[in-house]
Short mmCIF file of C-alpha atoms in Angstrom, two decimals:
data_model
loop_
_atom_site.label_atom_id
_atom_site.label_comp_id
_atom_site.label_asym_id
_atom_site.label_seq_id
_atom_site.Cartn_x
_atom_site.Cartn_y
_atom_site.Cartn_z
CA MET A 24 2.27 -53.93 6.04
CA ASN A 25 5.68 -55.55 5.97
CA ASN A 26 5.58 -59.34 6.56
CA VAL A 27 8.60 -59.08 8.83
CA LEU A 28 6.69 -56.85 11.24
CA LYS A 29 3.63 -59.14 11.35
CA GLN A 30 3.75 -61.73 14.09
CA GLN A 31 2.28 -65.18 13.66
CA PRO A 32 -0.58 -66.02 16.06
CA ALA A 33 1.45 -68.71 17.85
CA GLU A 34 4.34 -66.31 18.33
CA ARG A 35 2.02 -63.65 19.72
CA ILE A 36 0.43 -66.11 22.15
CA SER A 37 3.85 -67.37 23.20
CA LYS A 38 5.06 -63.81 23.80
CA ARG A 39 2.01 -62.98 25.94
CA ILE A 40 2.38 -66.16 28.00
CA PHE A 41 6.07 -65.37 28.52
CA ILE A 42 5.31 -61.82 29.69
CA ALA A 43 2.52 -63.05 31.98
CA LEU A 44 4.80 -65.70 33.46
CA LEU A 45 7.53 -63.13 34.08
CA ALA A 46 5.00 -60.85 35.78
CA VAL A 47 3.75 -63.65 38.07
CA ILE A 48 7.32 -64.66 38.93
CA ALA A 49 8.19 -61.04 39.73
CA VAL A 50 5.12 -60.64 41.96
CA VAL A 51 5.83 -63.89 43.85
CA PHE A 52 9.48 -63.05 44.50
CA VAL A 53 8.84 -59.40 45.38
CA ALA A 54 6.14 -60.54 47.82
CA PHE A 55 8.56 -63.13 49.24
CA TYR A 56 11.17 -60.46 50.01
CA LEU A 57 8.77 -57.71 51.15
CA ILE A 58 6.24 -59.65 53.24
CA GLY A 59 7.64 -61.19 56.41
CA PHE A 60 11.11 -61.97 55.05
CA ASN A 61 12.98 -61.08 58.26
CA ARG A 62 10.98 -63.30 60.62
CA PRO A 63 13.41 -65.05 62.99
CA TYR A 64 13.46 -68.85 62.91
CA ALA A 65 11.87 -70.27 66.08
CA ASP A 66 14.59 -72.87 66.78
CA ASP A 67 17.54 -70.58 66.01
CA PRO A 68 17.00 -66.79 65.86
CA ASN A 69 20.24 -66.42 63.87
CA PHE A 70 18.34 -67.71 60.81
CA ASN A 71 15.36 -66.20 58.97
CA GLU A 72 12.09 -68.01 58.40
CA PRO A 73 10.38 -66.01 55.62
CA LEU A 74 6.60 -66.08 55.78
CA LEU A 75 6.06 -66.91 52.09
CA THR A 76 8.66 -69.68 51.76
CA ASP A 77 5.94 -72.30 51.14
CA VAL A 78 4.36 -70.13 48.44
CA VAL A 79 7.67 -69.84 46.58
CA LEU A 80 8.38 -73.57 46.89
CA VAL A 81 4.91 -74.57 45.64
CA PHE A 82 5.14 -72.02 42.82
CA MET A 83 8.53 -73.36 41.73
CA PHE A 84 7.25 -76.94 41.89
CA LEU A 85 4.22 -76.04 39.74
CA ILE A 86 6.42 -74.31 37.18
CA LEU A 87 8.67 -77.37 37.09
CA LEU A 88 5.69 -79.70 36.53
CA VAL A 89 4.30 -77.48 33.76
CA ALA A 90 7.75 -77.30 32.11
CA ILE A 91 8.15 -81.09 32.25
CA ALA A 92 4.65 -81.61 30.84
CA ALA A 93 5.28 -79.09 28.05
CA ALA A 94 8.64 -80.70 27.20
CA ILE A 95 7.11 -84.18 27.03
CA TRP A 96 4.16 -82.95 24.98
CA GLY A 97 6.48 -81.08 22.60
CA MET A 98 8.79 -84.07 22.23
CA VAL A 99 5.94 -86.50 21.52
CA ARG A 100 4.34 -84.05 19.10
CA ALA A 101 7.63 -83.47 17.29
CA MET A 102 8.34 -87.19 17.05
CA ARG A 103 4.89 -87.86 15.60
CA MET A 104 5.14 -85.01 13.09
CA ARG A 105 8.55 -86.10 11.80
CA ASP A 106 6.94 -88.76 9.59
CA ASP A 107 5.03 -86.01 7.80
CA LEU A 108 8.11 -83.82 7.30
CA PRO A 109 10.42 -84.24 4.34
CA ALA A 110 13.98 -85.38 4.98
CA ASP A 111 16.38 -82.64 6.02
CA ASN A 112 19.13 -82.53 3.37
CA GLY A 113 18.22 -86.09 2.43
CA VAL A 114 18.56 -87.37 6.01
CA LYS A 115 15.55 -88.71 7.89
CA THR A 116 15.55 -86.90 11.25
CA ARG A 117 13.15 -89.09 13.22
CA PRO A 118 15.66 -91.79 14.27
CA TYR A 119 18.08 -89.13 15.52
CA GLY A 120 15.39 -87.57 17.68
CA TRP A 121 14.70 -90.91 19.32
CA ILE A 122 18.44 -91.53 19.77
CA VAL A 123 18.86 -88.16 21.52
CA ALA A 124 15.81 -88.72 23.74
CA GLY A 125 16.85 -92.27 24.60
CA GLY A 126 20.47 -91.21 25.16
CA THR A 127 19.36 -88.48 27.55
CA VAL A 128 17.21 -90.90 29.55
CA ALA A 129 20.02 -93.49 29.58
CA LEU A 130 22.59 -90.89 30.68
CA MET A 131 20.35 -89.72 33.52
CA ALA A 132 19.67 -93.30 34.63
CA LEU A 133 23.39 -94.09 34.56
CA THR A 134 24.40 -90.98 36.51
CA PHE A 135 21.64 -91.71 39.03
CA LEU A 136 22.86 -95.28 39.54
CA LEU A 137 26.50 -94.19 39.84
CA GLY A 138 25.67 -91.21 42.07
CA SER A 139 27.18 -90.93 45.51
CA THR A 140 25.15 -91.47 48.67
CA ALA A 141 27.84 -90.11 50.98
CA PRO A 142 26.23 -87.86 53.62
CA ILE A 143 26.91 -84.12 53.42
CA TRP A 144 26.73 -81.30 55.94
CA VAL A 145 23.94 -78.78 55.27
CA ASN A 146 23.46 -75.82 57.65
CA GLY A 147 25.32 -77.64 60.41
CA ALA A 148 23.34 -80.89 60.09
CA VAL A 149 24.11 -84.16 58.32
CA TYR A 150 21.97 -84.82 55.24
CA ASP A 151 21.89 -88.51 54.38
CA ASN A 152 18.76 -89.14 52.27
CA ALA A 153 20.21 -91.47 49.63
CA PHE A 154 17.50 -90.86 47.01
CA TRP A 155 17.87 -87.07 46.97
CA LEU A 156 21.66 -87.25 47.12
CA LYS A 157 21.64 -89.52 44.05
CA THR A 158 19.07 -87.29 42.33
CA ALA A 159 21.18 -84.15 42.88
CA ASN A 160 24.24 -86.03 41.65
CA MET A 161 22.31 -87.17 38.57
CA PHE A 162 21.35 -83.63 37.57
CA VAL A 163 24.82 -82.20 38.19
CA TRP A 164 26.76 -84.89 36.31
CA SER A 165 24.23 -85.23 33.47
CA THR A 166 24.38 -81.47 32.93
CA ILE A 167 28.19 -81.44 32.97
CA ILE A 168 28.41 -84.36 30.52
CA MET A 169 25.85 -82.83 28.14
CA LEU A 170 27.59 -79.43 28.24
CA ILE A 171 30.93 -81.07 27.44
CA ALA A 172 29.34 -83.07 24.60
CA ALA A 173 27.69 -79.93 23.18
CA THR A 174 30.97 -77.98 23.38
CA VAL A 175 32.92 -80.76 21.67
CA ALA A 176 30.26 -81.09 18.94
CA ALA A 177 30.18 -77.32 18.35
CA ALA A 178 33.98 -77.15 18.17
CA TYR A 179 34.15 -80.15 15.82
CA TYR A 180 31.57 -78.77 13.40
CA THR A 181 33.11 -75.29 13.53
CA ILE A 182 36.53 -76.70 12.61
CA LYS A 183 34.98 -78.96 9.97
CA SER A 184 33.06 -76.09 8.34
CA ARG A 185 36.21 -73.92 8.23
CA LYS A 186 38.12 -76.70 6.51
CA ASN A 187 35.39 -77.05 3.87
CA ASN A 188 35.41 -73.33 3.07
#
């Protein structure tokens, strides 16, 4: 059989986990919309209070925790294995991995510290929890800064590679 058509065991397992995760997500969200979605909110009947809101929130929180744990495990594993790997084009990659990880943590800490705590209006009420306002600000600004950095780097290396050819 052609080697291209054969899947490695890790790839097969990954594919099955991905499909299972998609199926669970689909079931949770379909259940959310089909079971008790149009229940009126007790305090204000103009709003809905879906029956399975807590299920969706807990499910999303669990997925977030698993994703964070997998990312940390993968990062630590990759950093440990880099000593065993040969240099990539003569460049040791381990220090750059630590620089990227440390830079990401530093950027998030900086954007958290500089984040605004100005209250905002949410659904007609003032939201003034300083921690969560700073946390939301941190994620928004860190994402914007990293996207700009990635775009600039991609443009720079595209232009550089065209000049070399």
